[in-house]
Amino acid sequence: MKIYDELKARGLIAQVTNEEEVSKLVNNGEATFYIGFDCTADSLTAGHFMALTLMKRLQMAGNKPIALIGGGTTMIGDPSGRTDMRKMLTKEDIDHNAECFKRQMERFIEFGEGKAQMVNNADWLLKLNYVELLREVGACFSVNNMLRAECYKQRMEKGLSFLEFNYMIMQSYDFYALYKEYGCNLQFGGDDQWSNMLGGTELIRKKLGKDANAMTITLLTDSQGKKMGKTAGNAVWLDANKTSPFDFYQYWRNVDDADVLKCIKMLTFLPMEEIEKMENWEGSQLNTAKEILAFELTKLVHGEEEANKAQEGARALFGKGANTDNMPTTEISADQLTDGKIGILDLMMACSLIPSKGEGRRLVQQGGVAVNDKKVTDVAFAITAEDFANGDVIIKKGKKVFHKAVLK
């Protein structure tokens, strides 16, 4: 199966400007393509997974990726999919986040001479003269067309700042700059970016002539990635210090039954022939599929050793006889006990499972906390020194977060 056909079979293609031209370009390994990453945090999340694995697939087929770090666009913020304005970051914050992104991307993409490149759009966006931008670029955009774009429509009722209104122009300018400087002829992004990305192809055509349009083909991946990466209100990070390999594994182990095969197709590198055999799996077989998904993705991000540890720890929670040695663990000292016991809220705070006792109180009252498989319904519940001495104290928060506490 050729790479473009494989992308379609995996459900990664949403919209294409010229499918015949795109498939030929990609299948022949002639695409120099980019995907943009705005640096709003110091770690990539599970929501970036689709972009990272897509870049890896295309590079394996001979195409050249450009990972575009949004050092410039992050200073404005993309309004797509948002109901309020993004927090403004300093240049120092953005530069730090960009360095963190680079280290994580290197686990997926091979960088170097003639291979993948990392480029920062701050290199050209921060140098732009405003009046010159208005004359040379602004004249190529219709305000009427921009306001019809979905990314702006959803914000019009609550208010769209002029700052954010410029995002489409800046993203379009990225493709224009990459086309001129790096020979970039293809761009990828979520399907909620369609209007922004069409702006880039149109800008190139208007600035460089109609002939340039033959090599400025826009292809978008499905925005399923936007739905990934968050659980219980918290991001699932690729940084092991922010989301442990065990918790990362658990996140994927607990995806909905309806999503597991879709995730395996989109995110793993298992052969399609192997995945097709799973199409009719039901019941307990879906749990096996979830284990496969969780193991493969944890291996991609944290390595096979950590994936094995996470799987062994997770299997203990599902009654398969493995031990809990590799479960995230917090040591509690004797001086944290009062009269030989520690309250559930204090214990959860000590394990960094809750940001405040108020949040813990709500979780307990809503039935979201269990200790050693027994639901905790009383906020005054306490774990005694004897409980610790009798074996592992396993705290379960919600459906997906497990943590072991031990008395040292």
GROMACS .gro file of N, CA and C in nm, residues 251-406:
model
  468
  251TYR      N    1  -0.410   0.631   3.061
  251TYR     CA    2  -0.499   0.717   2.981
  251TYR      C    3  -0.545   0.643   2.855
  252TRP      N    4  -0.450   0.585   2.785
  252TRP     CA    5  -0.483   0.516   2.660
  252TRP      C    6  -0.552   0.382   2.689
  253ARG      N    7  -0.519   0.320   2.802
  253ARG     CA    8  -0.584   0.193   2.838
  253ARG      C    9  -0.732   0.213   2.865
  254ASN      N   10  -0.771   0.337   2.896
  254ASN     CA   11  -0.909   0.364   2.932
  254ASN      C   12  -0.986   0.445   2.828
  255VAL      N   13  -0.941   0.447   2.703
  255VAL     CA   14  -1.018   0.516   2.600
  255VAL      C   15  -1.152   0.445   2.582
  256ASP      N   16  -1.248   0.516   2.528
  256ASP     CA   17  -1.381   0.456   2.506
  256ASP      C   18  -1.371   0.340   2.407
  257ASP      N   19  -1.460   0.242   2.425
  257ASP     CA   20  -1.463   0.127   2.334
  257ASP      C   21  -1.476   0.171   2.188
  258ALA      N   22  -1.558   0.275   2.166
  258ALA     CA   23  -1.584   0.321   2.029
  258ALA      C   24  -1.463   0.386   1.964
  259ASP      N   25  -1.363   0.426   2.046
  259ASP     CA   26  -1.248   0.500   1.993
  259ASP      C   27  -1.121   0.418   1.979
  260VAL      N   28  -1.118   0.299   2.041
  260VAL     CA   29  -0.990   0.228   2.051
  260VAL      C   30  -0.933   0.190   1.914
  261LEU      N   31  -1.013   0.136   1.824
  261LEU     CA   32  -0.960   0.097   1.693
  261LEU      C   33  -0.924   0.219   1.609
  262LYS      N   34  -1.002   0.324   1.625
  262LYS     CA   35  -0.970   0.449   1.554
  262LYS      C   36  -0.833   0.500   1.598
  263CYS      N   37  -0.807   0.496   1.728
  263CYS     CA   38  -0.678   0.542   1.781
  263CYS      C   39  -0.565   0.451   1.735
  264ILE      N   40  -0.589   0.320   1.733
  264ILE     CA   41  -0.484   0.228   1.687
  264ILE      C   42  -0.449   0.257   1.542
  265LYS      N   43  -0.550   0.281   1.460
  265LYS     CA   44  -0.525   0.312   1.319
  265LYS      C   45  -0.448   0.441   1.302
  266MET      N   46  -0.493   0.545   1.371
  266MET     CA   47  -0.437   0.678   1.351
  266MET      C   48  -0.299   0.697   1.413
  267LEU      N   49  -0.276   0.634   1.528
  267LEU     CA   50  -0.160   0.671   1.609
  267LEU      C   51  -0.049   0.568   1.617
  268THR      N   52  -0.080   0.440   1.596
  268THR     CA   53   0.026   0.340   1.607
  268THR      C   54   0.086   0.309   1.470
  269PHE      N   55   0.196   0.233   1.473
  269PHE     CA   56   0.261   0.192   1.348
  269PHE      C   57   0.241   0.043   1.322
  270LEU      N   58   0.139  -0.014   1.385
  270LEU     CA   59   0.105  -0.153   1.356
  270LEU      C   60   0.059  -0.164   1.211
  271PRO      N   61   0.093  -0.271   1.140
  271PRO     CA   62   0.050  -0.286   1.000
  271PRO      C   63  -0.102  -0.289   0.990
  272MET      N   64  -0.155  -0.232   0.881
  272MET     CA   65  -0.298  -0.229   0.861
  272MET      C   66  -0.357  -0.370   0.858
  273GLU      N   67  -0.281  -0.467   0.804
  273GLU     CA   68  -0.330  -0.604   0.799
  273GLU      C   69  -0.359  -0.658   0.940
  274GLU      N   70  -0.273  -0.623   1.033
  274GLU     CA   71  -0.290  -0.666   1.172
  274GLU      C   72  -0.409  -0.595   1.236
  275ILE      N   73  -0.424  -0.466   1.205
  275ILE     CA   74  -0.534  -0.388   1.264
  275ILE      C   75  -0.669  -0.436   1.209
  276GLU      N   76  -0.673  -0.469   1.081
  276GLU     CA   77  -0.799  -0.514   1.020
  276GLU      C   78  -0.853  -0.640   1.086
  277LYS      N   79  -0.764  -0.721   1.142
  277LYS     CA   80  -0.809  -0.842   1.211
  277LYS      C   81  -0.883  -0.808   1.340
  278MET      N   82  -0.863  -0.685   1.390
  278MET     CA   83  -0.928  -0.643   1.514
  278MET      C   84  -1.066  -0.581   1.490
  279GLU      N   85  -1.102  -0.558   1.365
  279GLU     CA   86  -1.224  -0.483   1.332
  279GLU      C   87  -1.349  -0.539   1.400
  280ASN      N   88  -1.359  -0.670   1.413
  280ASN     CA   89  -1.480  -0.731   1.469
  280ASN      C   90  -1.464  -0.772   1.615
  281TRP      N   91  -1.360  -0.725   1.679
  281TRP     CA   92  -1.339  -0.759   1.819
  281TRP      C   93  -1.449  -0.699   1.906
  282GLU      N   94  -1.491  -0.773   2.007
  282GLU     CA   95  -1.594  -0.728   2.099
  282GLU      C   96  -1.558  -0.769   2.241
  283GLY      N   97  -1.631  -0.712   2.336
  283GLY     CA   98  -1.617  -0.753   2.476
  283GLY      C   99  -1.474  -0.746   2.527
  284SER      N  100  -1.427  -0.860   2.583
  284SER     CA  101  -1.293  -0.864   2.642
  284SER      C  102  -1.183  -0.841   2.538
  285GLN      N  103  -1.215  -0.870   2.411
  285GLN     CA  104  -1.116  -0.846   2.305
  285GLN      C  105  -1.084  -0.697   2.293
  286LEU      N  106  -1.182  -0.611   2.324
  286LEU     CA  107  -1.159  -0.467   2.319
  286LEU      C  108  -1.060  -0.425   2.428
  287ASN      N  109  -1.063  -0.495   2.542
  287ASN     CA  110  -0.964  -0.466   2.646
  287ASN      C  111  -0.824  -0.502   2.599
  288THR      N  112  -0.814  -0.612   2.524
  288THR     CA  113  -0.685  -0.648   2.466
  288THR      C  114  -0.639  -0.541   2.368
  289ALA      N  115  -0.732  -0.490   2.287
  289ALA     CA  116  -0.699  -0.383   2.192
  289ALA      C  117  -0.651  -0.258   2.264
  290LYS      N  118  -0.714  -0.227   2.378
  290LYS     CA  119  -0.674  -0.110   2.456
  290LYS      C  120  -0.533  -0.128   2.513
  291GLU      N  121  -0.502  -0.250   2.556
  291GLU     CA  122  -0.367  -0.277   2.605
  291GLU      C  123  -0.264  -0.259   2.493
  292ILE      N  124  -0.300  -0.305   2.374
  292ILE     CA  125  -0.210  -0.290   2.259
  292ILE      C  126  -0.187  -0.141   2.230
  293LEU      N  127  -0.296  -0.065   2.228
  293LEU     CA  128  -0.285   0.080   2.203
  293LEU      C  129  -0.198   0.146   2.308
  294ALA      N  130  -0.227   0.121   2.435
  294ALA     CA  131  -0.154   0.186   2.544
  294ALA      C  132  -0.006   0.150   2.541
  295PHE      N  133   0.024   0.022   2.517
  295PHE     CA  134   0.164  -0.023   2.514
  295PHE      C  135   0.238   0.042   2.398
  296GLU      N  136   0.181   0.041   2.279
  296GLU     CA  137   0.248   0.095   2.161
  296GLU      C  138   0.277   0.244   2.175
  297LEU      N  139   0.182   0.320   2.227
  297LEU     CA  140   0.202   0.464   2.240
  297LEU      C  141   0.298   0.498   2.353
  298THR      N  142   0.290   0.423   2.464
  298THR     CA  143   0.385   0.447   2.573
  298THR      C  144   0.527   0.412   2.529
  299LYS      N  145   0.541   0.307   2.450
  299LYS     CA  146   0.672   0.271   2.396
  299LYS      C  147   0.727   0.381   2.306
  300LEU      N  148   0.641   0.441   2.224
  300LEU     CA  149   0.685   0.549   2.135
  300LEU      C  150   0.739   0.668   2.212
  301VAL      N  151   0.671   0.702   2.322
  301VAL     CA  152   0.707   0.823   2.397
  301VAL      C  153   0.814   0.797   2.502
  302HIS      N  154   0.803   0.687   2.575
  302HIS     CA  155   0.889   0.665   2.691
  302HIS      C  156   0.985   0.547   2.677
  303GLY      N  157   0.976   0.472   2.568
  303GLY     CA  158   1.064   0.358   2.548
  303GLY      C  159   1.000   0.228   2.593
  304GLU      N  160   1.054   0.117   2.543
  304GLU     CA  161   0.993  -0.014   2.568
  304GLU      C  162   1.001  -0.055   2.714
  305GLU      N  163   1.111  -0.022   2.782
  305GLU     CA  164   1.124  -0.061   2.922
  305GLU      C  165   1.016   0.002   3.007
  306GLU      N  166   0.994   0.133   2.988
  306GLU     CA  167   0.890   0.202   3.066
  306GLU      C  168   0.751   0.152   3.027
  307ALA      N  169   0.733   0.117   2.901
  307ALA     CA  170   0.604   0.064   2.857
  307ALA      C  171   0.575  -0.069   2.924
  308ASN      N  172   0.677  -0.154   2.935
  308ASN     CA  173   0.659  -0.283   3.003
  308ASN      C  174   0.624  -0.263   3.151
  309LYS      N  175   0.694  -0.170   3.215
  309LYS     CA  176   0.666  -0.142   3.357
  309LYS      C  177   0.523  -0.090   3.375
  310ALA      N  178   0.483   0.002   3.287
  310ALA     CA  179   0.348   0.059   3.297
  310ALA      C  180   0.243  -0.048   3.275
  311GLN      N  181   0.267  -0.137   3.178
  311GLN     CA  182   0.169  -0.242   3.150
  311GLN      C  183   0.157  -0.338   3.268
  312GLU      N  184   0.270  -0.373   3.327
  312GLU     CA  185   0.267  -0.464   3.441
  312GLU      C  186   0.193  -0.402   3.558
  313GLY      N  187   0.220  -0.273   3.583
  313GLY     CA  188   0.150  -0.205   3.692
  313GLY      C  189   0.001  -0.193   3.665
  314ALA      N  190  -0.034  -0.165   3.541
  314ALA     CA  191  -0.176  -0.150   3.506
  314ALA      C  192  -0.250  -0.282   3.516
  315ARG      N  193  -0.186  -0.391   3.478
  315ARG     CA  194  -0.253  -0.521   3.482
  315ARG      C  195  -0.290  -0.560   3.625
  316ALA      N  196  -0.213  -0.512   3.721
  316ALA     CA  197  -0.246  -0.540   3.860
  316ALA      C  198  -0.382  -0.482   3.896
  317LEU      N  199  -0.415  -0.369   3.835
  317LEU     CA  200  -0.541  -0.303   3.864
  317LEU      C  201  -0.659  -0.376   3.802
  318PHE      N  202  -0.632  -0.456   3.701
  318PHE     CA  203  -0.739  -0.528   3.631
  318PHE      C  204  -0.740  -0.676   3.668
  319GLY      N  205  -0.679  -0.709   3.782
  319GLY     CA  206  -0.690  -0.844   3.836
  319GLY      C  207  -0.619  -0.952   3.760
  320LYS      N  208  -0.505  -0.918   3.697
  320LYS     CA  209  -0.435  -1.019   3.620
  320LYS      C  210  -0.311  -1.070   3.692
  321GLY      N  211  -0.299  -1.037   3.820
  321GLY     CA  212  -0.196  -1.100   3.901
  321GLY      C  213  -0.059  -1.036   3.899
  322ALA      N  214  -0.042  -0.925   3.828
  322ALA     CA  215   0.090  -0.860   3.827
  322ALA      C  216   0.106  -0.780   3.955
  323ASN      N  217   0.230  -0.736   3.981
  323ASN     CA  218   0.252  -0.660   4.104
  323ASN      C  219   0.234  -0.511   4.079
  324THR      N  220   0.242  -0.433   4.186
  324THR     CA  221   0.220  -0.288   4.177
  324THR      C  222   0.351  -0.210   4.189
  325ASP      N  223   0.463  -0.278   4.168
  325ASP     CA  224   0.593  -0.212   4.188
  325ASP      C  225   0.611  -0.090   4.100
  326ASN      N  226   0.553  -0.092   3.980
  326ASN     CA  227   0.576   0.017   3.885
  326ASN      C  228   0.466   0.122   3.883
  327MET      N  229   0.377   0.114   3.979
  327MET     CA  230   0.272   0.215   3.990
  327MET      C  231   0.331   0.344   4.050
  328PRO      N  232   0.286   0.463   4.007
  328PRO     CA  233   0.333   0.587   4.070
  328PRO      C  234   0.314   0.579   4.221
  329THR      N  235   0.419   0.612   4.295
  329THR     CA  236   0.419   0.589   4.440
  329THR      C  237   0.468   0.713   4.515
  330THR      N  238   0.403   0.739   4.629
  330THR     CA  239   0.447   0.847   4.718
  330THR      C  240   0.476   0.787   4.855
  331GLU      N  241   0.591   0.822   4.910
  331GLU     CA  242   0.627   0.777   5.044
  331GLU      C  243   0.574   0.876   5.147
  332ILE      N  244   0.504   0.824   5.246
  332ILE     CA  245   0.450   0.905   5.355
  332ILE      C  246   0.536   0.882   5.479
  333SER      N  247   0.580   0.988   5.542
  333SER     CA  248   0.663   0.973   5.662
  333SER      C  249   0.574   0.964   5.786
  334ALA      N  250   0.628   0.906   5.892
  334ALA     CA  251   0.552   0.887   6.015
  334ALA      C  252   0.504   1.019   6.073
  335ASP      N  253   0.583   1.128   6.053
  335ASP     CA  254   0.542   1.255   6.112
  335ASP      C  255   0.426   1.321   6.035
  336GLN      N  256   0.386   1.260   5.923
  336GLN     CA  257   0.269   1.311   5.852
  336GLN      C  258   0.140   1.250   5.907
  337LEU      N  259   0.155   1.151   5.995
  337LEU     CA  260   0.039   1.090   6.059
  337LEU      C  261   0.009   1.161   6.190
  338THR      N  262  -0.117   1.174   6.220
  338THR     CA  263  -0.161   1.232   6.346
  338THR      C  264  -0.237   1.125   6.423
  339ASP      N  265  -0.189   1.095   6.543
  339ASP     CA  266  -0.250   0.987   6.622
  339ASP      C  267  -0.255   0.857   6.543
  340GLY      N  268  -0.149   0.833   6.465
  340GLY     CA  269  -0.136   0.708   6.392
  340GLY      C  270  -0.221   0.695   6.267
  341LYS      N  271  -0.268   0.807   6.213
  341LYS     CA  272  -0.349   0.800   6.092
  341LYS      C  273  -0.337   0.929   6.011
  342ILE      N  274  -0.379   0.921   5.885
  342ILE     CA  275  -0.378   1.037   5.797
  342ILE      C  276  -0.510   1.041   5.720
  343GLY      N  277  -0.573   1.158   5.718
  343GLY     CA  278  -0.701   1.175   5.651
  343GLY      C  279  -0.688   1.160   5.500
  344ILE      N  280  -0.796   1.117   5.435
  344ILE     CA  281  -0.793   1.094   5.291
  344ILE      C  282  -0.758   1.221   5.214
  345LEU      N  283  -0.806   1.336   5.260
  345LEU     CA  284  -0.775   1.461   5.189
  345LEU      C  285  -0.628   1.496   5.202
  346ASP      N  286  -0.574   1.479   5.324
  346ASP     CA  287  -0.431   1.505   5.345
  346ASP      C  288  -0.345   1.408   5.263
  347LEU      N  289  -0.388   1.282   5.257
  347LEU     CA  290  -0.311   1.183   5.182
  347LEU      C  291  -0.312   1.216   5.032
  348MET      N  292  -0.428   1.254   4.981
  348MET     CA  293  -0.436   1.289   4.839
  348MET      C  294  -0.354   1.414   4.807
  349MET      N  295  -0.352   1.508   4.899
  349MET     CA  296  -0.268   1.627   4.881
  349MET      C  297  -0.120   1.587   4.879
  350ALA      N  298  -0.081   1.499   4.971
  350ALA     CA  299   0.058   1.454   4.978
  350ALA      C  300   0.100   1.380   4.851
  351CYS      N  301   0.004   1.313   4.788
  351CYS     CA  302   0.033   1.238   4.665
  351CYS      C  303   0.015   1.323   4.539
  352SER      N  304  -0.013   1.452   4.559
  352SER     CA  305  -0.035   1.545   4.446
  352SER      C  306  -0.149   1.501   4.355
  353LEU      N  307  -0.249   1.438   4.413
  353LEU     CA  308  -0.366   1.394   4.336
  353LEU      C  309  -0.473   1.502   4.327
  354ILE      N  310  -0.466   1.600   4.416
  354ILE     CA  311  -0.562   1.710   4.414
  354ILE      C  312  -0.488   1.841   4.438
  355PRO      N  313  -0.536   1.951   4.381
  355PRO     CA  314  -0.471   2.080   4.401
  355PRO      C  315  -0.508   2.145   4.534
  356SER      N  316  -0.623   2.102   4.593
  356SER     CA  317  -0.669   2.163   4.718
  356SER      C  318  -0.762   2.066   4.790
  357LYS      N  319  -0.782   2.087   4.918
  357LYS     CA  320  -0.874   2.003   4.993
  357LYS      C  321  -1.018   2.023   4.947
  358GLY      N  322  -1.047   2.144   4.901
  358GLY     CA  323  -1.181   2.170   4.849
  358GLY      C  324  -1.213   2.082   4.730
  359GLU      N  325  -1.114   2.065   4.639
  359GLU     CA  326  -1.132   1.978   4.524
  359GLU      C  327  -1.146   1.833   4.569
  360GLY      N  328  -1.066   1.793   4.669
  360GLY     CA  329  -1.074   1.657   4.721
  360GLY      C  330  -1.208   1.630   4.786
  361ARG      N  331  -1.258   1.729   4.858
  361ARG     CA  332  -1.388   1.714   4.923
  361ARG      C  333  -1.498   1.690   4.819
  362ARG      N  334  -1.493   1.764   4.710
  362ARG     CA  335  -1.593   1.747   4.603
  362ARG      C  336  -1.582   1.608   4.539
  363LEU      N  337  -1.458   1.563   4.517
  363LEU     CA  338  -1.439   1.431   4.458
  363LEU      C  339  -1.496   1.320   4.545
  364VAL      N  340  -1.470   1.328   4.676
  364VAL     CA  341  -1.521   1.227   4.768
  364VAL      C  342  -1.673   1.230   4.770
  365GLN      N  343  -1.730   1.349   4.781
  365GLN     CA  344  -1.876   1.361   4.789
  365GLN      C  345  -1.944   1.316   4.661
  366GLN      N  346  -1.875   1.324   4.550
  366GLN     CA  347  -1.932   1.282   4.421
  366GLN      C  348  -1.901   1.136   4.388
  367GLY      N  349  -1.837   1.066   4.482
  367GLY     CA  350  -1.809   0.924   4.461
  367GLY      C  351  -1.691   0.897   4.370
  368GLY      N  352  -1.598   0.991   4.364
  368GLY     CA  353  -1.486   0.977   4.271
  368GLY      C  354  -1.357   0.928   4.334
  369VAL      N  355  -1.361   0.879   4.457
  369VAL     CA  356  -1.239   0.834   4.526
  369VAL      C  357  -1.261   0.696   4.586
  370ALA      N  358  -1.161   0.609   4.571
  370ALA     CA  359  -1.165   0.477   4.633
  370ALA      C  360  -1.027   0.445   4.690
  371VAL      N  361  -1.024   0.369   4.795
  371VAL     CA  362  -0.899   0.322   4.854
  371VAL      C  363  -0.906   0.169   4.861
  372ASN      N  364  -0.808   0.106   4.796
  372ASN     CA  365  -0.806  -0.042   4.789
  372ASN      C  366  -0.940  -0.098   4.742
  373ASP      N  367  -0.991  -0.038   4.634
  373ASP     CA  368  -1.115  -0.082   4.567
  373ASP      C  369  -1.242  -0.056   4.647
  374LYS      N  370  -1.233   0.013   4.761
  374LYS     CA  371  -1.353   0.047   4.838
  374LYS      C  372  -1.379   0.197   4.826
  375LYS      N  373  -1.499   0.230   4.780
  375LYS     CA  374  -1.532   0.371   4.759
  375LYS      C  375  -1.531   0.446   4.892
  376VAL      N  376  -1.472   0.565   4.890
  376VAL     CA  377  -1.468   0.651   5.008
  376VAL      C  378  -1.581   0.753   4.996
  377THR      N  379  -1.672   0.755   5.094
  377THR     CA  380  -1.787   0.847   5.089
  377THR      C  381  -1.783   0.952   5.199
  378ASP      N  382  -1.691   0.935   5.292
  378ASP     CA  383  -1.682   1.027   5.407
  378ASP      C  384  -1.552   1.106   5.397
  379VAL      N  385  -1.562   1.238   5.394
  379VAL     CA  386  -1.441   1.321   5.382
  379VAL      C  387  -1.353   1.309   5.505
  380ALA      N  388  -1.407   1.254   5.614
  380ALA     CA  389  -1.327   1.235   5.736
  380ALA      C  390  -1.258   1.099   5.738
  381PHE      N  391  -1.275   1.020   5.633
  381PHE     CA  392  -1.212   0.887   5.626
  381PHE      C  393  -1.060   0.901   5.643
  382ALA      N  394  -0.999   0.807   5.717
  382ALA     CA  395  -0.854   0.813   5.743
  382ALA      C  396  -0.790   0.677   5.721
  383ILE      N  397  -0.664   0.679   5.682
  383ILE     CA  398  -0.585   0.557   5.663
  383ILE      C  399  -0.490   0.548   5.782
  384THR      N  400  -0.487   0.432   5.847
  384THR     CA  401  -0.406   0.416   5.968
  384THR      C  402  -0.270   0.356   5.936
  385ALA      N  403  -0.181   0.365   6.033
  385ALA     CA  404  -0.048   0.304   6.019
  385ALA      C  405  -0.063   0.153   5.999
  386GLU      N  406  -0.165   0.096   6.062
  386GLU     CA  407  -0.191  -0.048   6.047
  386GLU      C  408  -0.230  -0.081   5.902
  387ASP      N  409  -0.309   0.009   5.839
  387ASP     CA  410  -0.347  -0.011   5.699
  387ASP      C  411  -0.223  -0.017   5.611
  388PHE      N  412  -0.129   0.073   5.637
  388PHE     CA  413  -0.004   0.074   5.560
  388PHE      C  414   0.075  -0.054   5.584
  389ALA      N  415   0.076  -0.099   5.709
  389ALA     CA  416   0.153  -0.219   5.743
  389ALA      C  417   0.095  -0.345   5.681
  390ASN      N  418  -0.034  -0.344   5.654
  390ASN     CA  419  -0.101  -0.462   5.599
  390ASN      C  420  -0.083  -0.479   5.448
  391GLY      N  421  -0.023  -0.381   5.382
  391GLY     CA  422  -0.003  -0.392   5.237
  391GLY      C  423  -0.015  -0.259   5.167
  392ASP      N  424  -0.014  -0.264   5.034
  392ASP     CA  425  -0.021  -0.141   4.955
  392ASP      C  426  -0.151  -0.066   4.980
  393VAL      N  427  -0.141   0.066   4.987
  393VAL     CA  428  -0.259   0.152   4.992
  393VAL      C  429  -0.273   0.215   4.854
  394ILE      N  430  -0.374   0.168   4.779
  394ILE     CA  431  -0.394   0.214   4.642
  394ILE      C  432  -0.512   0.311   4.638
  395ILE      N  433  -0.484   0.433   4.597
  395ILE     CA  434  -0.589   0.534   4.586
  395ILE      C  435  -0.632   0.542   4.440
  396LYS      N  436  -0.761   0.540   4.419
  396LYS     CA  437  -0.815   0.554   4.284
  396LYS      C  438  -0.893   0.685   4.277
  397LYS      N  439  -0.852   0.771   4.182
  397LYS     CA  440  -0.919   0.899   4.162
  397LYS      C  441  -0.991   0.895   4.027
  398GLY      N  442  -1.123   0.908   4.029
  398GLY     CA  443  -1.198   0.896   3.905
  398GLY      C  444  -1.188   0.755   3.853
  399LYS      N  445  -1.189   0.740   3.720
  399LYS     CA  446  -1.182   0.608   3.658
  399LYS      C  447  -1.044   0.571   3.609
  400LYS      N  448  -0.954   0.671   3.601
  400LYS     CA  449  -0.830   0.646   3.529
  400LYS      C  450  -0.702   0.669   3.607
  401VAL      N  451  -0.711   0.736   3.721
  401VAL     CA  452  -0.589   0.772   3.795
  401VAL      C  453  -0.573   0.684   3.918
  402PHE      N  454  -0.460   0.612   3.924
  402PHE     CA  455  -0.428   0.524   4.036
  402PHE      C  456  -0.294   0.566   4.096
  403HIS      N  457  -0.283   0.555   4.227
  403HIS     CA  458  -0.160   0.598   4.294
  403HIS      C  459  -0.141   0.514   4.420
  404LYS      N  460  -0.015   0.475   4.446
  404LYS     CA  461   0.019   0.395   4.563
  404LYS      C  462   0.084   0.483   4.670
  405ALA      N  463   0.042   0.467   4.791
  405ALA     CA  464   0.104   0.537   4.904
  405ALA      C  465   0.166   0.434   4.998
  406VAL      N  466   0.289   0.460   5.042
  406VAL     CA  467   0.357   0.369   5.135
  406VAL      C  468   0.411   0.448   5.252
   0.00000   0.00000   0.00000
